[in-house]
Amino acid sequence: MPSKTRVVTTINGEETEFLCEPRQSLLECLRDVLGLTGTKEGCNDGNCGACTVMLDGRIVTSCLVLGVEAQGSQIITVEGIAAGQELDPLQQAFLEGAALQCGICTPGFLVAAKALLDREPNPSEERIRFWLANNLCRCTGYDKIIRSIQKVAADRQEANT
Amino acid sequence: MKWVDYESPESVEGVIELLTDSSGHCKIMAGGTDALVQLRVGRSDADVIVDIKKIPELMEIKFDSSTGLTLGAAVPCHQIYENTAIQNVFPGLVDSTSLIGGTQIQGRASVGGNLCNAAPSADAIPILIAYEVTCLIAGPEGRRSVAVEDFCTGPGKNILGKNEILASLHFPLPEKNSGACYLRFIPRNEMDIAVAGVGVKVVVENDTFKSARVALASVAPTPLFVREAGEILTGQSVNDANINEAARIAKSAAKPITDMRGTAEYRKHLCEVLTRRSLQTAIARARGDQS
Ligand SMILES: Cc1cc2nc3c(=O)[nH]c(=O)nc-3n(C[C@H](O)[C@H](O)[C@H](O)COP(=O)(O)OP(=O)(O)OC[C@H]3O[C@@H](n4cnc5c(N)ncnc54)[C@H](O)[C@@H]3O)c2cc1C
Ligand code: FES
Ligand code: FES
């Protein structure tokens, strides 16, 4: 069998190396090779968003990215969102706002929502809903997720005034 | 599971060489949002995945205010709709690229990939036809170009020969007083496959159509250029009766099938409604209304 590819990349700020087969998805590499199981697999075909990660500043579904494509890139997963022991305000708001039930969709929603708030501190409800169209949730009915994100945005606005 | 190699050449010549010399089956990958899904479900097979995103020419947006836009085949949707020149000059392209998939898919999916994949429902193609785009193709014999309405030859089939790739898409600069628009119908607000889609471009001067082009998605084996719907408007005044007539022509040109997304009759009706609405938006844009 041909040899695996050695990939050097930065995940959550730390330089990381792994070996993978070229056909393996970034999602498989994160979960099965690196043990970063925060990122979830739902559909494995780009529809559900559970596998969302940041790749070089853009959110992508990691099931539709090859592990080898991560060579030299910057990746942020849900494991990189909290500051040490301190939860990100979005994580705290999801907990307090009951924005999760089974939790499978949660890492994807958190990464996607953080990317939005980092770009646009005060998005409208419609903007939030369209931004998250690629993230599906079978449990919550979305409203609690949207409200939690709005709360973080509102708290930030208040803190800045 | 079968071993698959990965190559990421850095020039168009490099890809062509690789395709020509490879003994196995090469699968080109731009954003991979169709290609990787097809490989995973076994709908296509590959010995080598050839990633074309490392090729500068294929990742470039080149706008020139006298000649128009050259869009690299692998540029992802988000870079297209975030580009200021494209926002100002090609609003119809912003329409189509901002409704393909959701944010994550738009981070990867390219217009070139949408075109090469040649789905009858492909959302990016009708507006390319409306904008009179030329496809620049690279192959072992050098370069050639074809009009985009001739590019797709059947569901999932295109005009590319063995060892050829799509390099870029050239958009001529729209005339003064022109406007364009792409609209699609899906049962939800986003993340679904078009039941029908319509892309149009008009040039309007003193309340008269100087020219118009209409193309449809999801109502034929390939994206459908309805030349007559545009031609009937040429030289006519801009009014509801003429717009409705063009919409009726689009409806009768549509040759849809009935499937789980909609009946043939429903799709024909949608073509009429969407042609009318997209013409109205394109006219408003031609007159300088921002919407
Ligand atoms: C969740 C989800 C939602 C989607 N929503 C939509 C939607 O709303 N509307 C829509 O139209 N599509 C949609 N798609 C389909 C897909 O995202 C689009 O067709 C996209 O534009 C494909 O671009 P890509 O860069 O990912 O192409 P790839 O997957 O990389 O390539 C597509 C095909 O074209 C070939 N190819 C690519 N580039 C070239 C080239 N330069 N030369 C020769 N061959 C080439 C590949 O070999 C492959 O067969 C969706 C897909 C997913 C997974
Ligand atoms: S697992 Fe990647 S989008 Fe569903
Ligand atoms: S909490 Fe179960 S899918 Fe969202």
Short mmCIF file of C-alpha atoms and ligand atoms in Angstrom, two decimals:
data_model
loop_
_atom_site.label_atom_id
_atom_site.label_comp_id
_atom_site.label_asym_id
_atom_site.label_seq_id
_atom_site.Cartn_x
_atom_site.Cartn_y
_atom_site.Cartn_z
CA MET A 1 0.00 0.00 0.00
CA PRO A 2 1.31 3.48 -0.79
CA SER A 3 2.35 5.49 2.22
CA LYS A 4 0.16 7.90 4.10
CA THR A 5 0.60 11.63 3.79
CA ARG A 6 2.15 13.65 6.60
CA VAL A 7 0.09 16.78 7.19
CA VAL A 8 1.38 19.72 9.23
CA THR A 9 -1.28 22.18 10.27
CA THR A 10 -2.30 24.51 13.07
CA ILE A 11 -5.33 23.42 15.07
CA ASN A 12 -6.69 25.75 17.75
CA GLY A 13 -3.42 27.65 17.76
CA GLU A 14 -1.16 24.61 18.17
CA GLU A 15 1.03 23.21 15.44
CA THR A 16 -0.19 19.69 14.84
CA GLU A 17 1.04 16.83 12.70
CA PHE A 18 -0.88 13.82 11.53
CA LEU A 19 -0.75 11.00 8.99
CA CYS A 20 -3.70 10.28 6.77
CA GLU A 21 -4.83 8.63 3.58
CA PRO A 22 -5.51 11.19 0.85
CA ARG A 23 -9.15 10.13 0.60
CA GLN A 24 -9.87 10.69 4.29
CA SER A 25 -11.97 13.72 5.14
CA LEU A 26 -10.75 16.39 7.52
CA LEU A 27 -13.62 15.29 9.78
CA GLU A 28 -12.25 11.73 9.94
CA CYS A 29 -8.75 13.06 10.58
CA LEU A 30 -9.92 15.29 13.43
CA ARG A 31 -12.03 12.61 15.11
CA ASP A 32 -10.34 9.30 14.34
CA VAL A 33 -6.70 10.26 13.90
CA LEU A 34 -6.36 13.17 16.33
CA GLY A 35 -9.08 12.24 18.82
CA LEU A 36 -10.68 15.67 18.59
CA THR A 37 -14.19 14.28 18.91
CA GLY A 38 -15.88 17.60 19.66
CA THR A 39 -16.56 17.97 15.94
CA LYS A 40 -19.52 15.72 15.12
CA GLU A 41 -20.55 13.66 12.14
CA GLY A 42 -24.19 13.88 11.14
CA CYS A 43 -24.80 13.31 7.45
CA ASN A 44 -21.28 13.09 6.00
CA ASP A 45 -22.50 14.85 2.85
CA GLY A 46 -22.45 18.56 3.59
CA ASN A 47 -26.07 19.08 4.60
CA CYS A 48 -26.25 19.09 8.40
CA GLY A 49 -23.35 21.30 9.51
CA ALA A 50 -22.52 19.20 12.61
CA CYS A 51 -18.94 18.91 11.35
CA THR A 52 -18.44 22.68 10.91
CA VAL A 53 -14.92 23.99 11.58
CA MET A 54 -13.09 27.20 10.67
CA LEU A 55 -10.55 26.68 7.91
CA ASP A 56 -8.35 29.71 7.22
CA GLY A 57 -10.97 32.10 8.54
CA ARG A 58 -14.01 30.58 6.77
CA ILE A 59 -16.48 28.06 8.11
CA VAL A 60 -16.65 24.83 6.13
CA THR A 61 -18.22 21.41 6.57
CA SER A 62 -15.16 19.30 7.42
CA CYS A 63 -16.78 16.18 5.93
CA LEU A 64 -16.39 17.85 2.51
CA VAL A 65 -12.73 18.81 2.99
CA LEU A 66 -9.87 16.35 2.58
CA GLY A 67 -7.46 15.98 5.49
CA VAL A 68 -4.55 16.57 3.10
CA GLU A 69 -6.03 19.96 2.22
CA ALA A 70 -5.30 21.09 5.78
CA GLN A 71 -1.58 21.19 4.96
CA GLY A 72 -0.26 24.56 6.18
CA SER A 73 -3.67 25.87 7.17
CA GLN A 74 -5.25 27.30 10.31
CA ILE A 75 -8.12 25.32 11.80
CA ILE A 76 -10.41 26.17 14.70
CA THR A 77 -12.66 23.46 16.12
CA VAL A 78 -15.16 23.63 18.96
CA GLU A 79 -12.34 22.57 21.31
CA GLY A 80 -10.64 25.90 20.54
CA ILE A 81 -13.55 28.16 21.39
CA ALA A 82 -13.30 28.31 25.18
CA ALA A 83 -10.46 30.31 26.75
CA GLY A 84 -8.90 27.60 28.92
CA GLN A 85 -11.40 26.70 31.63
CA GLU A 86 -13.56 29.71 30.79
CA LEU A 87 -16.44 29.04 28.42
CA ASP A 88 -16.94 31.32 25.44
CA PRO A 89 -19.96 33.60 25.98
CA LEU A 90 -21.76 31.65 23.25
CA GLN A 91 -21.23 28.36 25.09
CA GLN A 92 -22.47 29.95 28.32
CA ALA A 93 -25.50 31.41 26.55
CA PHE A 94 -26.36 28.06 24.91
CA LEU A 95 -26.27 26.42 28.36
CA GLU A 96 -28.35 29.09 30.05
CA GLY A 97 -30.78 29.43 27.14
CA ALA A 98 -31.33 25.65 26.78
CA ALA A 99 -30.15 25.89 23.17
CA LEU A 100 -29.31 22.20 23.05
CA GLN A 101 -30.93 18.89 23.82
CA CYS A 102 -29.04 15.92 22.38
CA GLY A 103 -26.11 18.21 21.59
CA ILE A 104 -24.99 16.61 18.33
CA CYS A 105 -25.55 19.81 16.36
CA THR A 106 -24.13 22.09 19.06
CA PRO A 107 -20.41 22.16 18.15
CA GLY A 108 -21.31 23.09 14.57
CA PHE A 109 -23.70 25.82 15.67
CA LEU A 110 -21.11 27.22 18.10
CA VAL A 111 -18.32 27.40 15.53
CA ALA A 112 -20.63 28.88 12.89
CA ALA A 113 -22.17 31.42 15.29
CA LYS A 114 -18.78 32.50 16.58
CA ALA A 115 -17.58 33.07 13.01
CA LEU A 116 -20.62 35.27 12.38
CA LEU A 117 -20.26 37.37 15.55
CA ASP A 118 -16.54 37.81 14.90
CA ARG A 119 -17.37 39.32 11.48
CA GLU A 120 -20.61 41.10 12.29
CA PRO A 121 -21.09 41.99 15.96
CA ASN A 122 -24.76 42.89 15.64
CA PRO A 123 -26.52 40.76 13.01
CA SER A 124 -30.30 40.83 12.53
CA GLU A 125 -32.37 37.74 13.33
CA GLU A 126 -32.83 37.14 9.61
CA ARG A 127 -29.09 37.38 9.02
CA ILE A 128 -28.42 34.89 11.82
CA ARG A 129 -30.98 32.44 10.43
CA PHE A 130 -29.60 32.61 6.89
CA TRP A 131 -26.01 32.35 8.11
CA LEU A 132 -26.97 29.16 9.98
CA ALA A 133 -29.01 27.65 7.13
CA ASN A 134 -26.31 25.00 6.71
CA ASN A 135 -26.72 23.86 10.35
CA LEU A 136 -29.57 21.51 11.16
CA CYS A 137 -31.02 20.71 14.57
CA ARG A 138 -33.57 17.95 15.10
CA CYS A 139 -34.30 18.79 18.74
CA THR A 140 -34.60 22.43 19.69
CA GLY A 141 -36.70 24.01 16.96
CA TYR A 142 -33.93 26.61 16.47
CA ASP A 143 -35.57 29.46 18.40
CA LYS A 144 -33.53 28.90 21.54
CA ILE A 145 -30.34 28.75 19.48
CA ILE A 146 -31.16 32.02 17.72
CA ARG A 147 -32.15 33.74 21.00
CA SER A 148 -28.92 32.64 22.67
CA ILE A 149 -26.83 34.08 19.85
CA GLN A 150 -28.86 37.31 19.92
CA LYS A 151 -28.28 37.55 23.66
CA VAL A 152 -24.51 37.33 23.26
CA ALA A 153 -24.61 39.99 20.54
CA ALA A 154 -26.79 42.25 22.71
CA ASP A 155 -24.57 41.77 25.78
CA ARG A 156 -21.54 42.72 23.73
CA GLN A 157 -23.24 45.82 22.36
CA GLU A 158 -24.13 46.84 25.90
CA ALA A 159 -20.61 46.25 27.19
CA ASN A 160 -19.28 48.47 24.41
CA THR A 161 -21.51 51.45 25.21
CA MET B 1 -11.24 0.54 0.80
CA LYS B 2 -9.54 1.40 -2.46
CA TRP B 3 -6.45 3.63 -2.32
CA VAL B 4 -6.85 7.07 -3.92
CA ASP B 5 -3.98 9.48 -4.52
CA TYR B 6 -4.08 13.25 -4.16
CA GLU B 7 -2.32 15.73 -6.42
CA SER B 8 -2.45 19.51 -6.33
CA PRO B 9 -0.59 20.92 -9.33
CA GLU B 10 0.23 24.62 -9.33
CA SER B 11 -0.31 25.46 -12.99
CA VAL B 12 -2.82 24.73 -15.72
CA GLU B 13 -0.05 23.07 -17.74
CA GLY B 14 0.73 20.91 -14.71
CA VAL B 15 -2.86 19.65 -14.50
CA ILE B 16 -3.07 18.90 -18.22
CA GLU B 17 0.21 16.99 -18.05
CA LEU B 18 -1.03 15.04 -15.06
CA LEU B 19 -4.32 14.19 -16.78
CA THR B 20 -2.56 13.20 -19.99
CA ASP B 21 0.13 11.08 -18.34
CA SER B 22 -1.93 9.42 -15.63
CA SER B 23 -2.75 5.77 -16.20
CA GLY B 24 -5.58 5.87 -13.67
CA HIS B 25 -8.81 7.81 -13.54
CA CYS B 26 -8.37 11.40 -12.39
CA LYS B 27 -11.19 13.26 -10.64
CA ILE B 28 -10.88 17.03 -10.74
CA MET B 29 -11.80 18.73 -7.48
CA ALA B 30 -12.48 22.44 -7.04
CA GLY B 31 -14.56 22.98 -3.87
CA GLY B 32 -15.36 19.28 -3.73
CA THR B 33 -18.98 19.86 -2.69
CA ASP B 34 -20.19 17.70 -5.57
CA ALA B 35 -17.01 15.72 -6.29
CA LEU B 36 -16.41 14.38 -2.76
CA VAL B 37 -20.06 13.46 -2.29
CA GLN B 38 -20.06 11.60 -5.63
CA LEU B 39 -16.88 9.71 -4.73
CA ARG B 40 -18.22 8.81 -1.31
CA VAL B 41 -21.51 7.39 -2.52
CA GLY B 42 -19.80 5.59 -5.41
CA ARG B 43 -21.45 7.68 -8.11
CA SER B 44 -18.00 8.38 -9.51
CA ASP B 45 -14.70 6.61 -9.17
CA ALA B 46 -11.15 7.89 -9.01
CA ASP B 47 -7.57 6.72 -8.66
CA VAL B 48 -6.35 10.27 -8.22
CA ILE B 49 -8.11 13.32 -6.84
CA VAL B 50 -6.70 16.36 -8.62
CA ASP B 51 -7.17 19.49 -6.50
CA ILE B 52 -7.13 22.58 -8.75
CA LYS B 53 -7.28 25.20 -5.99
CA LYS B 54 -3.50 25.71 -5.91
CA ILE B 55 -3.54 27.11 -9.44
CA PRO B 56 -3.46 30.93 -9.26
CA GLU B 57 -5.24 31.41 -12.62
CA LEU B 58 -8.17 29.29 -11.48
CA MET B 59 -8.48 31.17 -8.16
CA GLU B 60 -8.39 34.68 -9.61
CA ILE B 61 -11.11 37.31 -9.96
CA LYS B 62 -9.92 39.74 -12.63
CA PHE B 63 -12.13 42.74 -13.32
CA ASP B 64 -11.30 45.24 -16.03
CA SER B 65 -13.60 48.21 -16.54
CA SER B 66 -13.20 48.05 -20.31
CA THR B 67 -13.23 44.31 -21.05
CA GLY B 68 -15.23 42.79 -18.23
CA LEU B 69 -14.70 40.02 -15.72
CA THR B 70 -12.55 36.91 -15.90
CA LEU B 71 -13.54 34.52 -13.14
CA GLY B 72 -11.21 31.64 -12.32
CA ALA B 73 -13.06 28.32 -12.50
CA ALA B 74 -12.36 27.36 -8.88
CA VAL B 75 -13.08 30.67 -7.07
CA PRO B 76 -15.49 29.91 -4.20
CA CYS B 77 -18.91 31.61 -4.02
CA HIS B 78 -18.15 33.74 -0.97
CA GLN B 79 -15.23 35.45 -2.70
CA ILE B 80 -17.50 36.22 -5.62
CA TYR B 81 -20.37 37.80 -3.71
CA GLU B 82 -18.00 39.68 -1.40
CA ASN B 83 -16.16 41.27 -4.36
CA THR B 84 -17.06 44.95 -4.73
CA ALA B 85 -16.67 45.12 -8.52
CA ILE B 86 -18.93 42.10 -8.93
CA GLN B 87 -21.47 43.59 -6.53
CA ASN B 88 -21.54 46.78 -8.60
CA VAL B 89 -21.45 45.35 -12.10
CA PHE B 90 -22.81 41.78 -11.93
CA PRO B 91 -25.63 41.71 -9.34
CA GLY B 92 -27.12 38.62 -11.02
CA LEU B 93 -23.96 36.71 -10.15
CA VAL B 94 -24.31 37.82 -6.53
CA ASP B 95 -27.90 36.47 -6.58
CA SER B 96 -26.84 33.02 -7.73
CA THR B 97 -23.68 32.58 -5.66
CA SER B 98 -25.35 33.66 -2.43
CA LEU B 99 -28.07 31.04 -2.68
CA ILE B 100 -25.97 27.97 -3.47
CA GLY B 101 -26.05 25.83 -0.32
CA GLY B 102 -25.47 27.68 2.95
CA THR B 103 -22.53 29.63 4.39
CA GLN B 104 -20.30 26.56 4.76
CA ILE B 105 -20.94 25.32 1.21
CA GLN B 106 -20.38 28.85 -0.15
CA GLY B 107 -16.97 28.80 1.50
CA ARG B 108 -15.95 26.04 -0.93
CA ALA B 109 -18.36 25.70 -3.86
CA SER B 110 -17.24 27.30 -7.13
CA VAL B 111 -19.18 28.52 -10.14
CA GLY B 112 -16.85 26.51 -12.39
CA GLY B 113 -17.67 23.36 -10.41
CA ASN B 114 -21.38 24.13 -10.62
CA LEU B 115 -21.08 24.45 -14.40
CA CYS B 116 -18.86 21.36 -14.94
CA ASN B 117 -21.15 19.27 -12.75
CA ALA B 118 -23.88 20.14 -15.28
CA ALA B 119 -26.88 19.43 -13.08
CA PRO B 120 -30.14 20.50 -14.75
CA SER B 121 -30.94 22.29 -11.49
CA ALA B 122 -27.55 24.05 -11.17
CA ASP B 123 -28.24 27.51 -9.79
CA ALA B 124 -25.19 29.27 -11.22
CA ILE B 125 -25.71 28.43 -14.88
CA PRO B 126 -28.80 30.41 -16.05
CA ILE B 127 -27.25 33.72 -15.07
CA LEU B 128 -24.02 32.80 -16.88
CA ILE B 129 -26.12 32.29 -20.01
CA ALA B 130 -27.90 35.61 -19.43
CA TYR B 131 -24.54 37.38 -19.07
CA GLU B 132 -23.27 35.83 -22.37
CA VAL B 133 -20.36 34.15 -20.65
CA THR B 134 -17.61 32.44 -22.64
CA CYS B 135 -15.96 29.35 -21.15
CA LEU B 136 -12.19 29.21 -21.52
CA ILE B 137 -11.08 25.59 -21.76
CA ALA B 138 -7.51 24.31 -21.48
CA GLY B 139 -6.32 21.01 -22.88
CA PRO B 140 -3.37 19.17 -24.40
CA GLU B 141 -3.98 20.96 -27.71
CA GLY B 142 -3.95 24.41 -26.07
CA ARG B 143 -6.87 26.68 -25.31
CA ARG B 144 -10.32 27.00 -26.82
CA SER B 145 -13.49 28.79 -25.88
CA VAL B 146 -17.19 27.94 -26.09
CA ALA B 147 -20.36 29.88 -25.36
CA VAL B 148 -21.70 28.82 -21.97
CA GLU B 149 -25.11 27.82 -23.40
CA ASP B 150 -23.29 25.09 -25.38
CA PHE B 151 -21.26 23.79 -22.42
CA CYS B 152 -23.72 21.34 -20.83
CA THR B 153 -24.71 18.44 -23.06
CA GLY B 154 -26.93 16.37 -20.75
CA PRO B 155 -27.59 15.73 -17.08
CA GLY B 156 -24.10 15.56 -15.51
CA LYS B 157 -22.45 15.79 -18.94
CA ASN B 158 -20.42 18.60 -20.46
CA ILE B 159 -18.49 19.41 -23.57
CA LEU B 160 -15.02 18.94 -22.03
CA GLY B 161 -12.89 16.40 -23.84
CA LYS B 162 -10.67 13.86 -22.10
CA ASN B 163 -7.78 15.70 -20.42
CA GLU B 164 -9.44 19.10 -20.73
CA ILE B 165 -10.40 21.39 -17.85
CA LEU B 166 -12.41 24.55 -17.52
CA ALA B 167 -9.89 27.32 -16.75
CA SER B 168 -12.05 30.40 -16.41
CA LEU B 169 -15.26 32.17 -17.34
CA HIS B 170 -15.25 35.44 -19.21
CA PHE B 171 -18.10 37.90 -18.64
CA PRO B 172 -18.24 40.72 -21.19
CA LEU B 173 -18.80 44.13 -19.62
CA PRO B 174 -22.57 44.73 -19.49
CA GLU B 175 -23.83 47.59 -21.66
CA LYS B 176 -24.92 50.85 -20.07
CA ASN B 177 -28.42 50.70 -18.56
CA SER B 178 -28.35 46.95 -18.13
CA GLY B 179 -29.61 44.86 -15.24
CA ALA B 180 -29.74 41.17 -14.42
CA CYS B 181 -31.30 38.87 -11.86
CA TYR B 182 -31.49 35.19 -10.87
CA LEU B 183 -34.48 33.82 -8.98
CA ARG B 184 -35.26 30.25 -8.04
CA PHE B 185 -38.17 28.55 -6.37
CA ILE B 186 -37.66 26.07 -3.55
CA PRO B 187 -40.21 24.99 -0.94
CA ARG B 188 -37.98 26.24 1.89
CA ASN B 189 -36.06 29.50 2.18
CA GLU B 190 -32.63 27.98 1.55
CA MET B 191 -30.64 24.76 1.28
CA ASP B 192 -32.75 22.93 -1.29
CA ILE B 193 -32.64 22.00 -4.96
CA ALA B 194 -34.38 24.37 -7.38
CA VAL B 195 -37.86 23.31 -8.52
CA ALA B 196 -37.33 25.95 -11.20
CA GLY B 197 -34.89 28.84 -11.65
CA VAL B 198 -34.70 31.79 -14.03
CA GLY B 199 -31.76 34.04 -14.91
CA VAL B 200 -32.28 37.14 -17.03
CA LYS B 201 -30.38 40.15 -18.27
CA VAL B 202 -31.91 43.23 -19.93
CA VAL B 203 -30.64 46.45 -21.49
CA VAL B 204 -33.21 49.21 -21.18
CA GLU B 205 -33.02 52.61 -22.84
CA ASN B 206 -35.74 55.27 -22.78
CA ASP B 207 -38.30 52.72 -21.66
CA THR B 208 -37.45 50.41 -24.54
CA PHE B 209 -35.73 47.01 -24.35
CA LYS B 210 -32.50 47.22 -26.35
CA SER B 211 -31.93 43.53 -25.69
CA ALA B 212 -32.83 40.75 -23.26
CA ARG B 213 -31.70 37.20 -22.46
CA VAL B 214 -33.59 34.55 -20.51
CA ALA B 215 -32.34 31.15 -19.29
CA LEU B 216 -34.03 28.49 -17.15
CA ALA B 217 -32.91 25.88 -14.60
CA SER B 218 -34.50 22.58 -13.59
CA VAL B 219 -36.94 22.33 -16.51
CA ALA B 220 -34.91 20.42 -19.12
CA PRO B 221 -32.01 17.91 -19.26
CA THR B 222 -29.63 20.89 -19.38
CA PRO B 223 -29.91 24.54 -18.36
CA LEU B 224 -32.07 26.05 -21.08
CA PHE B 225 -31.38 29.22 -23.05
CA VAL B 226 -34.71 30.62 -24.28
CA ARG B 227 -33.50 32.88 -27.03
CA GLU B 228 -37.02 33.76 -28.28
CA ALA B 229 -38.12 35.09 -24.90
CA GLY B 230 -35.39 37.72 -25.07
CA GLU B 231 -35.72 38.43 -28.76
CA ILE B 232 -39.42 39.19 -28.53
CA LEU B 233 -38.61 42.02 -26.12
CA THR B 234 -35.97 43.66 -28.30
CA GLY B 235 -37.16 47.05 -29.52
CA GLN B 236 -40.39 46.81 -27.51
CA SER B 237 -41.51 49.17 -24.77
CA VAL B 238 -41.02 48.22 -21.18
CA ASN B 239 -44.54 47.38 -20.02
CA ASP B 240 -46.45 44.56 -18.34
CA ALA B 241 -47.95 43.20 -21.55
CA ASN B 242 -44.53 42.67 -23.13
CA ILE B 243 -43.02 41.26 -19.94
CA ASN B 244 -45.94 38.84 -19.65
CA GLU B 245 -45.50 37.76 -23.26
CA ALA B 246 -41.80 36.95 -22.66
CA ALA B 247 -42.81 35.03 -19.53
CA ARG B 248 -45.35 33.01 -21.54
CA ILE B 249 -42.66 32.12 -24.08
CA ALA B 250 -40.36 30.94 -21.28
CA LYS B 251 -43.21 28.83 -19.95
CA SER B 252 -43.85 27.15 -23.27
CA ALA B 253 -40.11 26.56 -23.89
CA ALA B 254 -39.73 24.71 -20.58
CA LYS B 255 -39.69 20.90 -20.95
CA PRO B 256 -39.79 19.78 -17.35
CA ILE B 257 -40.37 16.34 -15.89
CA THR B 258 -42.59 15.44 -12.97
CA ASP B 259 -40.68 14.27 -9.90
CA MET B 260 -40.90 14.48 -6.12
CA ARG B 261 -40.07 18.20 -6.21
CA GLY B 262 -42.92 19.21 -8.48
CA THR B 263 -45.11 18.26 -11.41
CA ALA B 264 -44.25 19.32 -14.95
CA GLU B 265 -47.27 21.62 -15.01
CA TYR B 266 -46.26 23.31 -11.76
CA ARG B 267 -42.72 23.85 -13.03
CA LYS B 268 -43.98 25.44 -16.24
CA HIS B 269 -46.14 27.76 -14.19
CA LEU B 270 -43.11 28.65 -12.06
CA CYS B 271 -41.11 29.51 -15.19
CA GLU B 272 -43.72 32.05 -16.17
CA VAL B 273 -43.91 33.62 -12.71
CA LEU B 274 -40.16 33.67 -12.14
CA THR B 275 -39.42 35.05 -15.61
CA ARG B 276 -41.83 37.90 -14.98
CA ARG B 277 -40.42 38.67 -11.55
CA SER B 278 -36.78 38.39 -12.56
CA LEU B 279 -37.41 40.68 -15.55
CA GLN B 280 -39.02 43.22 -13.23
CA THR B 281 -36.04 43.14 -10.87
CA ALA B 282 -33.54 43.30 -13.74
CA ILE B 283 -35.38 46.31 -15.19
CA ALA B 284 -35.34 48.06 -11.84
CA ARG B 285 -31.61 47.40 -11.58
CA ALA B 286 -31.05 48.67 -15.12
CA ARG B 287 -32.76 51.89 -14.08
CA GLY B 288 -30.42 52.19 -11.15
CA ASP B 289 -32.74 51.15 -8.33
CA GLN B 290 -30.67 49.37 -5.75
CA SER B 291 -32.40 46.11 -4.91
C1 LIG C 1 -25.27 20.77 1.20
C2 LIG C 1 -25.17 21.13 -0.25
C3 LIG C 1 -26.00 22.12 -0.77
C4 LIG C 1 -25.94 22.46 -2.12
N1 LIG C 1 -26.77 23.43 -2.59
C5 LIG C 1 -26.73 23.76 -3.91
C6 LIG C 1 -27.61 24.78 -4.42
O1 LIG C 1 -28.38 25.39 -3.69
N2 LIG C 1 -27.56 25.05 -5.75
C7 LIG C 1 -26.70 24.41 -6.60
O2 LIG C 1 -26.70 24.69 -7.79
N3 LIG C 1 -25.85 23.45 -6.13
C8 LIG C 1 -25.86 23.11 -4.82
N4 LIG C 1 -25.01 22.13 -4.34
C9 LIG C 1 -24.10 21.45 -5.26
C10 LIG C 1 -22.68 22.04 -5.31
O3 LIG C 1 -22.36 22.68 -4.11
C11 LIG C 1 -22.52 23.03 -6.45
O4 LIG C 1 -22.79 22.41 -7.68
C12 LIG C 1 -21.11 23.66 -6.47
O5 LIG C 1 -21.15 24.84 -7.22
C13 LIG C 1 -20.04 22.75 -7.04
O6 LIG C 1 -18.80 23.43 -7.01
P1 LIG C 1 -17.47 22.77 -6.42
O7 LIG C 1 -16.40 23.78 -6.58
O8 LIG C 1 -17.68 22.23 -5.07
O9 LIG C 1 -17.28 21.59 -7.48
P2 LIG C 1 -16.57 20.17 -7.32
O10 LIG C 1 -17.37 19.29 -6.46
O11 LIG C 1 -15.15 20.35 -6.98
O12 LIG C 1 -16.68 19.70 -8.85
C14 LIG C 1 -17.93 19.44 -9.45
C15 LIG C 1 -17.74 18.60 -10.71
O13 LIG C 1 -17.09 19.34 -11.73
C16 LIG C 1 -15.81 18.82 -12.04
N5 LIG C 1 -14.95 20.01 -12.11
C17 LIG C 1 -14.85 21.00 -11.17
N6 LIG C 1 -14.06 22.00 -11.61
C18 LIG C 1 -13.66 21.63 -12.86
C19 LIG C 1 -12.83 22.27 -13.84
N7 LIG C 1 -12.29 23.48 -13.63
N8 LIG C 1 -12.62 21.63 -15.02
C20 LIG C 1 -13.18 20.40 -15.24
N9 LIG C 1 -13.97 19.77 -14.36
C21 LIG C 1 -14.21 20.37 -13.18
C22 LIG C 1 -15.47 17.85 -10.91
O14 LIG C 1 -14.68 16.78 -11.36
C23 LIG C 1 -16.86 17.38 -10.49
O15 LIG C 1 -17.31 16.36 -11.33
C24 LIG C 1 -25.04 21.79 -2.98
C25 LIG C 1 -24.18 20.81 -2.45
C26 LIG C 1 -24.23 20.48 -1.10
C27 LIG C 1 -23.31 19.43 -0.57
S1 FES C 2 -21.44 15.69 8.74
FE1 FES C 2 -20.62 17.26 7.54
S2 FES C 2 -22.34 18.41 7.03
FE2 FES C 2 -23.23 16.72 8.05
S1 FES C 3 -29.80 19.46 20.02
FE1 FES C 3 -30.21 17.58 19.05
S2 FES C 3 -29.83 18.06 16.98
FE2 FES C 3 -29.70 19.97 17.90
#
